[in-house]
Amino acid sequence: MTRFRIQYRTIDVNLNEGEFFVGRGSDCDLVLDDSMVSRRHAVFHVKGATVEVEDLASRNGVFVNGTRIAGCVALKSGDRTRIGSQELLLKDILGERPRRTLPERSAAPTLEMRLCPECSRPVEPGAATCSFCGAEAGHAAGKREPQALRIDTLASSADGKPGGSALDILRELVDKTFDMGRHEEAERILSGPLNAILTRAEQGAPIDPEQLAITCQYALRLARHTSKPKWLDFVFRLYTRVGRFMSAEMIDTLYGLTNSLKYSNPGPLREYISTLQDTIKELSPNQKFLIKRLEGMQQRVLSK
């Protein structure tokens, strides 16, 4: 009998005895379509009543409950493993209480959200219970009042890191909204925090590489599902402001989207290429290759 499962977005995947590989490669047990994920990124070792996760020398690391790990780390039920921008929740079936059946969710009428009074995770608009812990989200005897938050106030964290807490708080809610096909609603939720990050970058505030990659992954996701080229402009503008090279995987994604969306605005891409050429004096062979790829993309955009 399978004892453990991992919850990935809205699905549960059995962790059978032995090894369970996670990555972008098609030979993995769980394939994650995420440019921040390596081909073989991590492996879960399952033996009896124990589960361990191991980082397979991935480029962006493996995080357990927010802390980057080295080597193998033992997990317990409820631990959250982040691989790239994806989060996997470990569940012990034998010790798990039955989850409540949630009422059908209504579309969000405003950009207001609440935090669960028990687990402090986002409660979707109109929901009577928290989809994470099952706690009552409304008035109840002995319960604390849910905390209402305006999404447009979540542009920066308490410690001043640009955009960090906004996306950290919203990611699970937004992922569920995308999974339900409510793409316009996801755009309403994300627009404020994403544009706030861009504004901060334009003002010279630093953005760490991980936050930059996560921010642009959501922008590309919005471009893909809403068919709005402005989110491609957003990615080029943000990378221009921070002056960093995109990954080869992100450039490949942009190649496909500029083609499928018939993207015809070369200005932001041209500015990004110019910024890289002006700020980096000595280019490595890999950087020269990436600039050639970007210039090829620019020529294709100009030909539309």
PDB file of C-alpha atoms in Angstrom:
ATOM      1  CA  MET A   1       0.000   0.000   0.000  1.00  0.00           C
ATOM      2  CA  THR A   2       1.267   3.473  -0.914  1.00  0.00           C
ATOM      3  CA  ARG A   3       1.726   5.563   2.222  1.00  0.00           C
ATOM      4  CA  PHE A   4       3.014   8.865   0.848  1.00  0.00           C
ATOM      5  CA  ARG A   5       1.854  11.235  -1.843  1.00  0.00           C
ATOM      6  CA  ILE A   6       3.031  14.597  -3.088  1.00  0.00           C
ATOM      7  CA  GLN A   7       0.497  17.247  -3.968  1.00  0.00           C
ATOM      8  CA  TYR A   8       1.440  19.229  -7.056  1.00  0.00           C
ATOM      9  CA  ARG A   9      -1.025  22.041  -7.719  1.00  0.00           C
ATOM     10  CA  THR A  10      -4.426  20.308  -7.844  1.00  0.00           C
ATOM     11  CA  ILE A  11      -3.263  16.698  -8.238  1.00  0.00           C
ATOM     12  CA  ASP A  12      -1.877  14.071  -5.861  1.00  0.00           C
ATOM     13  CA  VAL A  13       0.907  11.762  -7.073  1.00  0.00           C
ATOM     14  CA  ASN A  14       1.767   8.503  -5.317  1.00  0.00           C
ATOM     15  CA  LEU A  15       5.284   8.126  -3.910  1.00  0.00           C
ATOM     16  CA  ASN A  16       5.941   4.421  -4.147  1.00  0.00           C
ATOM     17  CA  GLU A  17       8.799   2.605  -2.452  1.00  0.00           C
ATOM     18  CA  GLY A  18      12.109   3.444  -4.121  1.00  0.00           C
ATOM     19  CA  GLU A  19      13.180   6.522  -6.082  1.00  0.00           C
ATOM     20  CA  PHE A  20      10.953   9.188  -7.599  1.00  0.00           C
ATOM     21  CA  PHE A  21      12.686  11.641  -9.970  1.00  0.00           C
ATOM     22  CA  VAL A  22      11.504  15.194 -10.650  1.00  0.00           C
ATOM     23  CA  GLY A  23      12.707  17.488 -13.438  1.00  0.00           C
ATOM     24  CA  ARG A  24      12.088  18.795 -16.962  1.00  0.00           C
ATOM     25  CA  GLY A  25      13.322  15.630 -18.664  1.00  0.00           C
ATOM     26  CA  SER A  26      10.741  13.263 -20.163  1.00  0.00           C
ATOM     27  CA  ASP A  27      12.344  10.342 -18.294  1.00  0.00           C
ATOM     28  CA  CYS A  28      11.391  11.789 -14.883  1.00  0.00           C
ATOM     29  CA  ASP A  29       8.500  10.456 -12.823  1.00  0.00           C
ATOM     30  CA  LEU A  30       7.110  13.996 -12.466  1.00  0.00           C
ATOM     31  CA  VAL A  31       7.857  16.341 -15.363  1.00  0.00           C
ATOM     32  CA  LEU A  32       7.757  20.077 -14.539  1.00  0.00           C
ATOM     33  CA  ASP A  33       7.434  22.522 -17.439  1.00  0.00           C
ATOM     34  CA  ASP A  34       9.498  25.274 -15.844  1.00  0.00           C
ATOM     35  CA  SER A  35      12.672  26.890 -17.185  1.00  0.00           C
ATOM     36  CA  MET A  36      14.045  27.110 -13.623  1.00  0.00           C
ATOM     37  CA  VAL A  37      13.957  23.322 -13.322  1.00  0.00           C
ATOM     38  CA  SER A  38      16.902  21.163 -14.465  1.00  0.00           C
ATOM     39  CA  ARG A  39      16.350  18.061 -16.596  1.00  0.00           C
ATOM     40  CA  ARG A  40      16.963  15.846 -13.567  1.00  0.00           C
ATOM     41  CA  HIS A  41      16.529  18.264 -10.698  1.00  0.00           C
ATOM     42  CA  ALA A  42      15.759  16.187  -7.588  1.00  0.00           C
ATOM     43  CA  VAL A  43      14.887  12.701  -6.383  1.00  0.00           C
ATOM     44  CA  PHE A  44      12.647  11.546  -3.542  1.00  0.00           C
ATOM     45  CA  HIS A  45      13.876   8.430  -1.731  1.00  0.00           C
ATOM     46  CA  VAL A  46      11.033   6.437  -0.169  1.00  0.00           C
ATOM     47  CA  LYS A  47      11.800   3.593   2.223  1.00  0.00           C
ATOM     48  CA  GLY A  48       9.183   2.309   4.658  1.00  0.00           C
ATOM     49  CA  ALA A  49       7.974   5.178   6.835  1.00  0.00           C
ATOM     50  CA  THR A  50      10.688   7.632   5.716  1.00  0.00           C
ATOM     51  CA  VAL A  51      10.979  10.022   2.790  1.00  0.00           C
ATOM     52  CA  GLU A  52      14.089  11.979   1.839  1.00  0.00           C
ATOM     53  CA  VAL A  53      14.627  14.499  -0.943  1.00  0.00           C
ATOM     54  CA  GLU A  54      17.979  14.982  -2.669  1.00  0.00           C
ATOM     55  CA  ASP A  55      19.190  17.824  -4.881  1.00  0.00           C
ATOM     56  CA  LEU A  56      20.801  16.330  -8.000  1.00  0.00           C
ATOM     57  CA  ALA A  57      23.304  19.181  -8.452  1.00  0.00           C
ATOM     58  CA  SER A  58      20.568  21.329  -9.986  1.00  0.00           C
ATOM     59  CA  ARG A  59      21.240  24.838 -11.227  1.00  0.00           C
ATOM     60  CA  ASN A  60      18.652  26.592  -9.037  1.00  0.00           C
ATOM     61  CA  GLY A  61      18.636  24.281  -6.027  1.00  0.00           C
ATOM     62  CA  VAL A  62      15.966  22.557  -3.951  1.00  0.00           C
ATOM     63  CA  PHE A  63      14.227  24.308  -1.051  1.00  0.00           C
ATOM     64  CA  VAL A  64      12.433  22.628   1.857  1.00  0.00           C
ATOM     65  CA  ASN A  65      10.131  24.926   3.796  1.00  0.00           C
ATOM     66  CA  GLY A  66      11.963  27.917   2.341  1.00  0.00           C
ATOM     67  CA  THR A  67      15.530  26.746   3.098  1.00  0.00           C
ATOM     68  CA  ARG A  68      17.902  25.578   0.384  1.00  0.00           C
ATOM     69  CA  ILE A  69      19.176  22.065   1.061  1.00  0.00           C
ATOM     70  CA  ALA A  70      22.464  20.306   0.425  1.00  0.00           C
ATOM     71  CA  GLY A  71      22.511  16.556  -0.129  1.00  0.00           C
ATOM     72  CA  CYS A  72      19.655  14.443   1.269  1.00  0.00           C
ATOM     73  CA  VAL A  73      17.138  15.860   3.742  1.00  0.00           C
ATOM     74  CA  ALA A  74      14.479  13.871   5.605  1.00  0.00           C
ATOM     75  CA  LEU A  75      10.896  15.062   5.139  1.00  0.00           C
ATOM     76  CA  LYS A  76       7.792  14.824   7.279  1.00  0.00           C
ATOM     77  CA  SER A  77       4.151  15.134   6.334  1.00  0.00           C
ATOM     78  CA  GLY A  78       3.266  18.740   5.537  1.00  0.00           C
ATOM     79  CA  ASP A  79       6.767  19.732   4.425  1.00  0.00           C
ATOM     80  CA  ARG A  80       6.884  21.805   1.246  1.00  0.00           C
ATOM     81  CA  THR A  81       9.615  21.197  -1.325  1.00  0.00           C
ATOM     82  CA  ARG A  82      10.180  23.914  -3.919  1.00  0.00           C
ATOM     83  CA  ILE A  83      11.741  22.915  -7.220  1.00  0.00           C
ATOM     84  CA  GLY A  84      12.150  25.834  -9.599  1.00  0.00           C
ATOM     85  CA  SER A  85       8.990  27.882  -9.098  1.00  0.00           C
ATOM     86  CA  GLN A  86       6.896  24.782  -8.341  1.00  0.00           C
ATOM     87  CA  GLU A  87       5.926  23.618  -4.862  1.00  0.00           C
ATOM     88  CA  LEU A  88       5.365  19.987  -3.838  1.00  0.00           C
ATOM     89  CA  LEU A  89       3.555  19.183  -0.576  1.00  0.00           C
ATOM     90  CA  LEU A  90       4.342  15.849   1.117  1.00  0.00           C
ATOM     91  CA  LYS A  91       1.280  14.050   2.463  1.00  0.00           C
ATOM     92  CA  ASP A  92       1.214  11.012   4.763  1.00  0.00           C
ATOM     93  CA  ILE A  93      -1.989   9.229   3.755  1.00  0.00           C
ATOM     94  CA  LEU A  94      -2.183   7.139   6.909  1.00  0.00           C
ATOM     95  CA  GLY A  95      -2.034  10.177   9.162  1.00  0.00           C
ATOM     96  CA  GLU A  96      -4.117  12.502   7.017  1.00  0.00           C
ATOM     97  CA  ARG A  97      -7.552  13.645   8.099  1.00  0.00           C
ATOM     98  CA  PRO A  98     -10.303  13.615   5.448  1.00  0.00           C
ATOM     99  CA  ARG A  99     -10.473  16.914   3.632  1.00  0.00           C
ATOM    100  CA  ARG A 100     -13.713  18.858   3.574  1.00  0.00           C
ATOM    101  CA  THR A 101     -15.599  19.170   0.330  1.00  0.00           C
ATOM    102  CA  LEU A 102     -15.275  22.750  -0.795  1.00  0.00           C
ATOM    103  CA  PRO A 103     -18.213  24.704  -2.181  1.00  0.00           C
ATOM    104  CA  GLU A 104     -18.000  25.851  -5.772  1.00  0.00           C
ATOM    105  CA  ARG A 105     -15.886  28.975  -5.980  1.00  0.00           C
ATOM    106  CA  SER A 106     -17.241  32.139  -7.490  1.00  0.00           C
ATOM    107  CA  ALA A 107     -15.215  34.483  -9.657  1.00  0.00           C
ATOM    108  CA  ALA A 108     -13.336  37.191  -7.802  1.00  0.00           C
ATOM    109  CA  PRO A 109     -15.276  40.477  -8.102  1.00  0.00           C
ATOM    110  CA  THR A 110     -12.466  42.650  -6.753  1.00  0.00           C
ATOM    111  CA  LEU A 111      -8.750  42.630  -6.145  1.00  0.00           C
ATOM    112  CA  GLU A 112      -9.262  41.875  -2.471  1.00  0.00           C
ATOM    113  CA  MET A 113      -8.227  38.680  -0.759  1.00  0.00           C
ATOM    114  CA  ARG A 114      -8.189  37.280   2.768  1.00  0.00           C
ATOM    115  CA  LEU A 115      -5.742  35.221   4.769  1.00  0.00           C
ATOM    116  CA  CYS A 116      -6.951  32.136   6.615  1.00  0.00           C
ATOM    117  CA  PRO A 117      -7.105  32.779  10.392  1.00  0.00           C
ATOM    118  CA  GLU A 118      -5.483  29.383  11.041  1.00  0.00           C
ATOM    119  CA  CYS A 119      -2.736  28.803   8.457  1.00  0.00           C
ATOM    120  CA  SER A 120      -2.386  32.393   7.101  1.00  0.00           C
ATOM    121  CA  ARG A 121      -2.610  31.217   3.483  1.00  0.00           C
ATOM    122  CA  PRO A 122      -4.771  32.983   0.844  1.00  0.00           C
ATOM    123  CA  VAL A 123      -8.512  32.312   0.945  1.00  0.00           C
ATOM    124  CA  GLU A 124     -10.087  32.662  -2.470  1.00  0.00           C
ATOM    125  CA  PRO A 125     -12.860  35.261  -2.837  1.00  0.00           C
ATOM    126  CA  GLY A 126     -16.245  33.779  -1.999  1.00  0.00           C
ATOM    127  CA  ALA A 127     -14.838  30.628  -0.381  1.00  0.00           C
ATOM    128  CA  ALA A 128     -16.328  29.603   2.983  1.00  0.00           C
ATOM    129  CA  THR A 129     -13.375  27.405   3.955  1.00  0.00           C
ATOM    130  CA  CYS A 130      -9.615  27.463   3.438  1.00  0.00           C
ATOM    131  CA  SER A 131      -8.592  25.127   0.614  1.00  0.00           C
ATOM    132  CA  PHE A 132      -5.278  24.378   2.363  1.00  0.00           C
ATOM    133  CA  CYS A 133      -6.243  23.500   5.951  1.00  0.00           C
ATOM    134  CA  GLY A 134     -10.048  23.311   5.785  1.00  0.00           C
ATOM    135  CA  ALA A 135     -10.583  25.964   8.485  1.00  0.00           C
ATOM    136  CA  GLU A 136     -13.711  28.095   8.427  1.00  0.00           C
ATOM    137  CA  ALA A 137     -12.968  31.331   6.605  1.00  0.00           C
ATOM    138  CA  GLY A 138     -15.987  33.231   7.921  1.00  0.00           C
ATOM    139  CA  HIS A 139     -17.248  34.051  11.384  1.00  0.00           C
ATOM    140  CA  ALA A 140     -17.075  31.113  13.774  1.00  0.00           C
ATOM    141  CA  ALA A 141     -17.089  30.687  17.527  1.00  0.00           C
ATOM    142  CA  GLY A 142     -13.585  30.883  18.936  1.00  0.00           C
ATOM    143  CA  LYS A 143     -12.078  31.722  15.530  1.00  0.00           C
ATOM    144  CA  ARG A 144     -10.056  34.786  14.680  1.00  0.00           C
ATOM    145  CA  GLU A 145     -11.365  37.135  12.044  1.00  0.00           C
ATOM    146  CA  PRO A 146      -9.804  36.492   8.585  1.00  0.00           C
ATOM    147  CA  GLN A 147      -7.394  39.236   7.619  1.00  0.00           C
ATOM    148  CA  ALA A 148      -8.428  41.170   4.521  1.00  0.00           C
ATOM    149  CA  LEU A 149      -5.636  42.278   2.216  1.00  0.00           C
ATOM    150  CA  ARG A 150      -5.610  44.555  -0.766  1.00  0.00           C
ATOM    151  CA  ILE A 151      -3.541  42.826  -3.408  1.00  0.00           C
ATOM    152  CA  ASP A 152      -2.158  46.120  -4.677  1.00  0.00           C
ATOM    153  CA  THR A 153      -0.538  46.715  -1.259  1.00  0.00           C
ATOM    154  CA  LEU A 154       1.555  43.560  -1.541  1.00  0.00           C
ATOM    155  CA  ALA A 155       4.209  45.061  -3.800  1.00  0.00           C
ATOM    156  CA  SER A 156       7.038  44.746  -1.308  1.00  0.00           C
ATOM    157  CA  SER A 157       7.897  42.661   1.723  1.00  0.00           C
ATOM    158  CA  ALA A 158       8.409  43.860   5.261  1.00  0.00           C
ATOM    159  CA  ASP A 159      12.169  43.518   4.923  1.00  0.00           C
ATOM    160  CA  GLY A 160      12.227  45.696   1.816  1.00  0.00           C
ATOM    161  CA  LYS A 161      12.978  43.022  -0.773  1.00  0.00           C
ATOM    162  CA  PRO A 162      11.197  44.085  -3.957  1.00  0.00           C
ATOM    163  CA  GLY A 163       8.088  42.073  -4.699  1.00  0.00           C
ATOM    164  CA  GLY A 164       9.122  39.048  -2.690  1.00  0.00           C
ATOM    165  CA  SER A 165       6.250  38.681  -0.290  1.00  0.00           C
ATOM    166  CA  ALA A 166       3.601  39.607  -2.843  1.00  0.00           C
ATOM    167  CA  LEU A 167       4.370  36.703  -5.139  1.00  0.00           C
ATOM    168  CA  ASP A 168       5.167  34.360  -2.248  1.00  0.00           C
ATOM    169  CA  ILE A 169       1.704  35.002  -0.807  1.00  0.00           C
ATOM    170  CA  LEU A 170      -0.114  34.911  -4.139  1.00  0.00           C
ATOM    171  CA  ARG A 171       1.617  32.057  -5.963  1.00  0.00           C
ATOM    172  CA  GLU A 172      -0.585  29.206  -4.744  1.00  0.00           C
ATOM    173  CA  LEU A 173      -3.765  31.197  -5.301  1.00  0.00           C
ATOM    174  CA  VAL A 174      -2.660  32.250  -8.791  1.00  0.00           C
ATOM    175  CA  ASP A 175      -1.588  28.712  -9.751  1.00  0.00           C
ATOM    176  CA  LYS A 176      -5.032  27.415  -8.781  1.00  0.00           C
ATOM    177  CA  THR A 177      -6.673  30.198 -10.772  1.00  0.00           C
ATOM    178  CA  PHE A 178      -4.631  29.246 -13.848  1.00  0.00           C
ATOM    179  CA  ASP A 179      -5.457  25.557 -13.351  1.00  0.00           C
ATOM    180  CA  MET A 180      -9.165  26.387 -13.364  1.00  0.00           C
ATOM    181  CA  GLY A 181      -8.749  28.246 -16.666  1.00  0.00           C
ATOM    182  CA  ARG A 182      -9.577  31.628 -15.128  1.00  0.00           C
ATOM    183  CA  HIS A 183      -6.798  33.427 -16.958  1.00  0.00           C
ATOM    184  CA  GLU A 184      -8.277  36.943 -16.911  1.00  0.00           C
ATOM    185  CA  GLU A 185      -8.730  36.657 -13.156  1.00  0.00           C
ATOM    186  CA  ALA A 186      -5.098  35.533 -12.791  1.00  0.00           C
ATOM    187  CA  GLU A 187      -4.073  38.615 -14.767  1.00  0.00           C
ATOM    188  CA  ARG A 188      -6.096  40.890 -12.459  1.00  0.00           C
ATOM    189  CA  ILE A 189      -4.416  39.360  -9.416  1.00  0.00           C
ATOM    190  CA  LEU A 190      -0.873  39.506 -10.823  1.00  0.00           C
ATOM    191  CA  SER A 191      -0.880  42.862 -12.610  1.00  0.00           C
ATOM    192  CA  GLY A 192      -0.354  44.975  -9.482  1.00  0.00           C
ATOM    193  CA  PRO A 193       2.547  43.011  -7.954  1.00  0.00           C
ATOM    194  CA  LEU A 194       4.307  42.439 -11.302  1.00  0.00           C
ATOM    195  CA  ASN A 195       4.109  46.085 -12.332  1.00  0.00           C
ATOM    196  CA  ALA A 196       5.285  47.134  -8.870  1.00  0.00           C
ATOM    197  CA  ILE A 197       8.395  44.979  -9.323  1.00  0.00           C
ATOM    198  CA  LEU A 198       9.066  46.594 -12.704  1.00  0.00           C
ATOM    199  CA  THR A 199       8.635  50.061 -11.192  1.00  0.00           C
ATOM    200  CA  ARG A 200      11.094  49.256  -8.419  1.00  0.00           C
ATOM    201  CA  ALA A 201      13.611  47.927 -10.940  1.00  0.00           C
ATOM    202  CA  GLU A 202      13.248  51.145 -12.960  1.00  0.00           C
ATOM    203  CA  GLN A 203      14.007  53.069  -9.760  1.00  0.00           C
ATOM    204  CA  GLY A 204      17.225  51.093  -9.295  1.00  0.00           C
ATOM    205  CA  ALA A 205      16.082  48.636  -6.604  1.00  0.00           C
ATOM    206  CA  PRO A 206      17.905  45.261  -6.749  1.00  0.00           C
ATOM    207  CA  ILE A 207      16.089  42.063  -7.700  1.00  0.00           C
ATOM    208  CA  ASP A 208      17.688  38.731  -6.853  1.00  0.00           C
ATOM    209  CA  PRO A 209      17.986  36.184  -9.721  1.00  0.00           C
ATOM    210  CA  GLU A 210      15.427  33.772  -8.274  1.00  0.00           C
ATOM    211  CA  GLN A 211      12.793  36.489  -7.856  1.00  0.00           C
ATOM    212  CA  LEU A 212      13.544  37.777 -11.366  1.00  0.00           C
ATOM    213  CA  ALA A 213      13.031  34.334 -12.899  1.00  0.00           C
ATOM    214  CA  ILE A 214       9.769  33.689 -10.998  1.00  0.00           C
ATOM    215  CA  THR A 215       8.392  37.123 -11.928  1.00  0.00           C
ATOM    216  CA  CYS A 216       9.112  36.602 -15.622  1.00  0.00           C
ATOM    217  CA  GLN A 217       7.729  33.054 -15.592  1.00  0.00           C
ATOM    218  CA  TYR A 218       4.377  34.481 -14.492  1.00  0.00           C
ATOM    219  CA  ALA A 219       4.559  37.223 -17.121  1.00  0.00           C
ATOM    220  CA  LEU A 220       5.226  34.620 -19.829  1.00  0.00           C
ATOM    221  CA  ARG A 221       2.381  32.502 -18.497  1.00  0.00           C
ATOM    222  CA  LEU A 222       0.067  35.493 -18.774  1.00  0.00           C
ATOM    223  CA  ALA A 223       1.267  36.154 -22.331  1.00  0.00           C
ATOM    224  CA  ARG A 224       0.603  32.539 -23.310  1.00  0.00           C
ATOM    225  CA  HIS A 225      -2.890  32.304 -21.796  1.00  0.00           C
ATOM    226  CA  THR A 226      -4.206  35.832 -22.476  1.00  0.00           C
ATOM    227  CA  SER A 227      -2.485  36.275 -25.885  1.00  0.00           C
ATOM    228  CA  LYS A 228      -1.431  39.779 -24.837  1.00  0.00           C
ATOM    229  CA  PRO A 229       1.964  40.887 -26.209  1.00  0.00           C
ATOM    230  CA  LYS A 230       2.310  43.483 -23.438  1.00  0.00           C
ATOM    231  CA  TRP A 231       3.572  40.732 -21.123  1.00  0.00           C
ATOM    232  CA  LEU A 232       6.429  40.034 -23.547  1.00  0.00           C
ATOM    233  CA  ASP A 233       7.231  43.767 -23.398  1.00  0.00           C
ATOM    234  CA  PHE A 234       7.217  43.417 -19.603  1.00  0.00           C
ATOM    235  CA  VAL A 235       9.866  40.652 -19.673  1.00  0.00           C
ATOM    236  CA  PHE A 236      12.183  42.572 -22.030  1.00  0.00           C
ATOM    237  CA  ARG A 237      11.798  45.784 -20.020  1.00  0.00           C
ATOM    238  CA  LEU A 238      12.461  44.090 -16.673  1.00  0.00           C
ATOM    239  CA  TYR A 239      15.586  42.301 -17.917  1.00  0.00           C
ATOM    240  CA  THR A 240      16.771  45.576 -19.453  1.00  0.00           C
ATOM    241  CA  ARG A 241      16.496  47.327 -16.096  1.00  0.00           C
ATOM    242  CA  VAL A 242      18.417  44.645 -14.194  1.00  0.00           C
ATOM    243  CA  GLY A 243      20.991  44.177 -16.993  1.00  0.00           C
ATOM    244  CA  ARG A 244      21.186  40.391 -16.761  1.00  0.00           C
ATOM    245  CA  PHE A 245      21.274  37.643 -19.354  1.00  0.00           C
ATOM    246  CA  MET A 246      18.170  35.518 -19.795  1.00  0.00           C
ATOM    247  CA  SER A 247      18.552  31.763 -19.625  1.00  0.00           C
ATOM    248  CA  ALA A 248      18.637  29.834 -22.891  1.00  0.00           C
ATOM    249  CA  GLU A 249      15.341  28.176 -21.899  1.00  0.00           C
ATOM    250  CA  MET A 250      13.642  31.563 -21.435  1.00  0.00           C
ATOM    251  CA  ILE A 251      14.902  32.771 -24.800  1.00  0.00           C
ATOM    252  CA  ASP A 252      13.494  29.596 -26.391  1.00  0.00           C
ATOM    253  CA  THR A 253      10.138  30.294 -24.735  1.00  0.00           C
ATOM    254  CA  LEU A 254      10.180  33.892 -25.993  1.00  0.00           C
ATOM    255  CA  TYR A 255      11.004  32.669 -29.519  1.00  0.00           C
ATOM    256  CA  GLY A 256       7.854  30.582 -29.526  1.00  0.00           C
ATOM    257  CA  LEU A 257       5.630  33.263 -27.998  1.00  0.00           C
ATOM    258  CA  THR A 258       6.829  36.109 -30.248  1.00  0.00           C
ATOM    259  CA  ASN A 259       5.881  33.886 -33.175  1.00  0.00           C
ATOM    260  CA  SER A 260       2.522  32.580 -31.905  1.00  0.00           C
ATOM    261  CA  LEU A 261       1.384  36.024 -30.698  1.00  0.00           C
ATOM    262  CA  LYS A 262       2.610  37.719 -33.895  1.00  0.00           C
ATOM    263  CA  TYR A 263       4.701  40.035 -31.740  1.00  0.00           C
ATOM    264  CA  SER A 264       5.711  43.085 -33.805  1.00  0.00           C
ATOM    265  CA  ASN A 265       7.189  45.595 -31.339  1.00  0.00           C
ATOM    266  CA  PRO A 266      11.001  45.414 -31.656  1.00  0.00           C
ATOM    267  CA  GLY A 267      11.681  48.374 -29.360  1.00  0.00           C
ATOM    268  CA  PRO A 268      11.878  46.625 -25.929  1.00  0.00           C
ATOM    269  CA  LEU A 269      13.891  43.716 -27.366  1.00  0.00           C
ATOM    270  CA  ARG A 270      16.277  46.079 -29.178  1.00  0.00           C
ATOM    271  CA  GLU A 271      16.824  48.055 -25.968  1.00  0.00           C
ATOM    272  CA  TYR A 272      17.558  44.867 -24.036  1.00  0.00           C
ATOM    273  CA  ILE A 273      20.175  43.703 -26.554  1.00  0.00           C
ATOM    274  CA  SER A 274      21.787  47.159 -26.563  1.00  0.00           C
ATOM    275  CA  THR A 275      21.927  47.198 -22.750  1.00  0.00           C
ATOM    276  CA  LEU A 276      23.754  43.857 -22.662  1.00  0.00           C
ATOM    277  CA  GLN A 277      26.253  44.949 -25.286  1.00  0.00           C
ATOM    278  CA  ASP A 278      26.931  48.276 -23.525  1.00  0.00           C
ATOM    279  CA  THR A 279      27.246  47.044 -19.940  1.00  0.00           C
ATOM    280  CA  ILE A 280      29.197  43.817 -20.400  1.00  0.00           C
ATOM    281  CA  LYS A 281      32.681  44.553 -21.711  1.00  0.00           C
ATOM    282  CA  GLU A 282      33.978  41.016 -22.210  1.00  0.00           C
ATOM    283  CA  LEU A 283      31.441  38.455 -23.360  1.00  0.00           C
ATOM    284  CA  SER A 284      31.926  34.757 -22.717  1.00  0.00           C
ATOM    285  CA  PRO A 285      31.263  32.327 -25.591  1.00  0.00           C
ATOM    286  CA  ASN A 286      27.931  31.395 -24.028  1.00  0.00           C
ATOM    287  CA  GLN A 287      26.927  35.058 -23.696  1.00  0.00           C
ATOM    288  CA  LYS A 288      27.877  35.720 -27.315  1.00  0.00           C
ATOM    289  CA  PHE A 289      25.688  32.784 -28.351  1.00  0.00           C
ATOM    290  CA  LEU A 290      22.735  34.128 -26.336  1.00  0.00           C
ATOM    291  CA  ILE A 291      23.084  37.576 -27.915  1.00  0.00           C
ATOM    292  CA  LYS A 292      23.076  35.951 -31.376  1.00  0.00           C
ATOM    293  CA  ARG A 293      19.844  34.166 -30.413  1.00  0.00           C
ATOM    294  CA  LEU A 294      18.320  37.463 -29.257  1.00  0.00           C
ATOM    295  CA  GLU A 295      19.422  39.216 -32.453  1.00  0.00           C
ATOM    296  CA  GLY A 296      17.848  36.415 -34.480  1.00  0.00           C
ATOM    297  CA  MET A 297      14.607  36.931 -32.556  1.00  0.00           C
ATOM    298  CA  GLN A 298      14.811  40.655 -33.257  1.00  0.00           C
ATOM    299  CA  GLN A 299      15.220  40.077 -36.995  1.00  0.00           C
ATOM    300  CA  ARG A 300      12.188  37.795 -36.999  1.00  0.00           C
ATOM    301  CA  VAL A 301      10.109  40.409 -35.132  1.00  0.00           C
ATOM    302  CA  LEU A 302      11.209  43.112 -37.608  1.00  0.00           C
ATOM    303  CA  SER A 303      10.138  40.913 -40.537  1.00  0.00           C
ATOM    304  CA  LYS A 304       6.511  40.708 -39.334  1.00  0.00           C
TER     305      LYS A 304
END
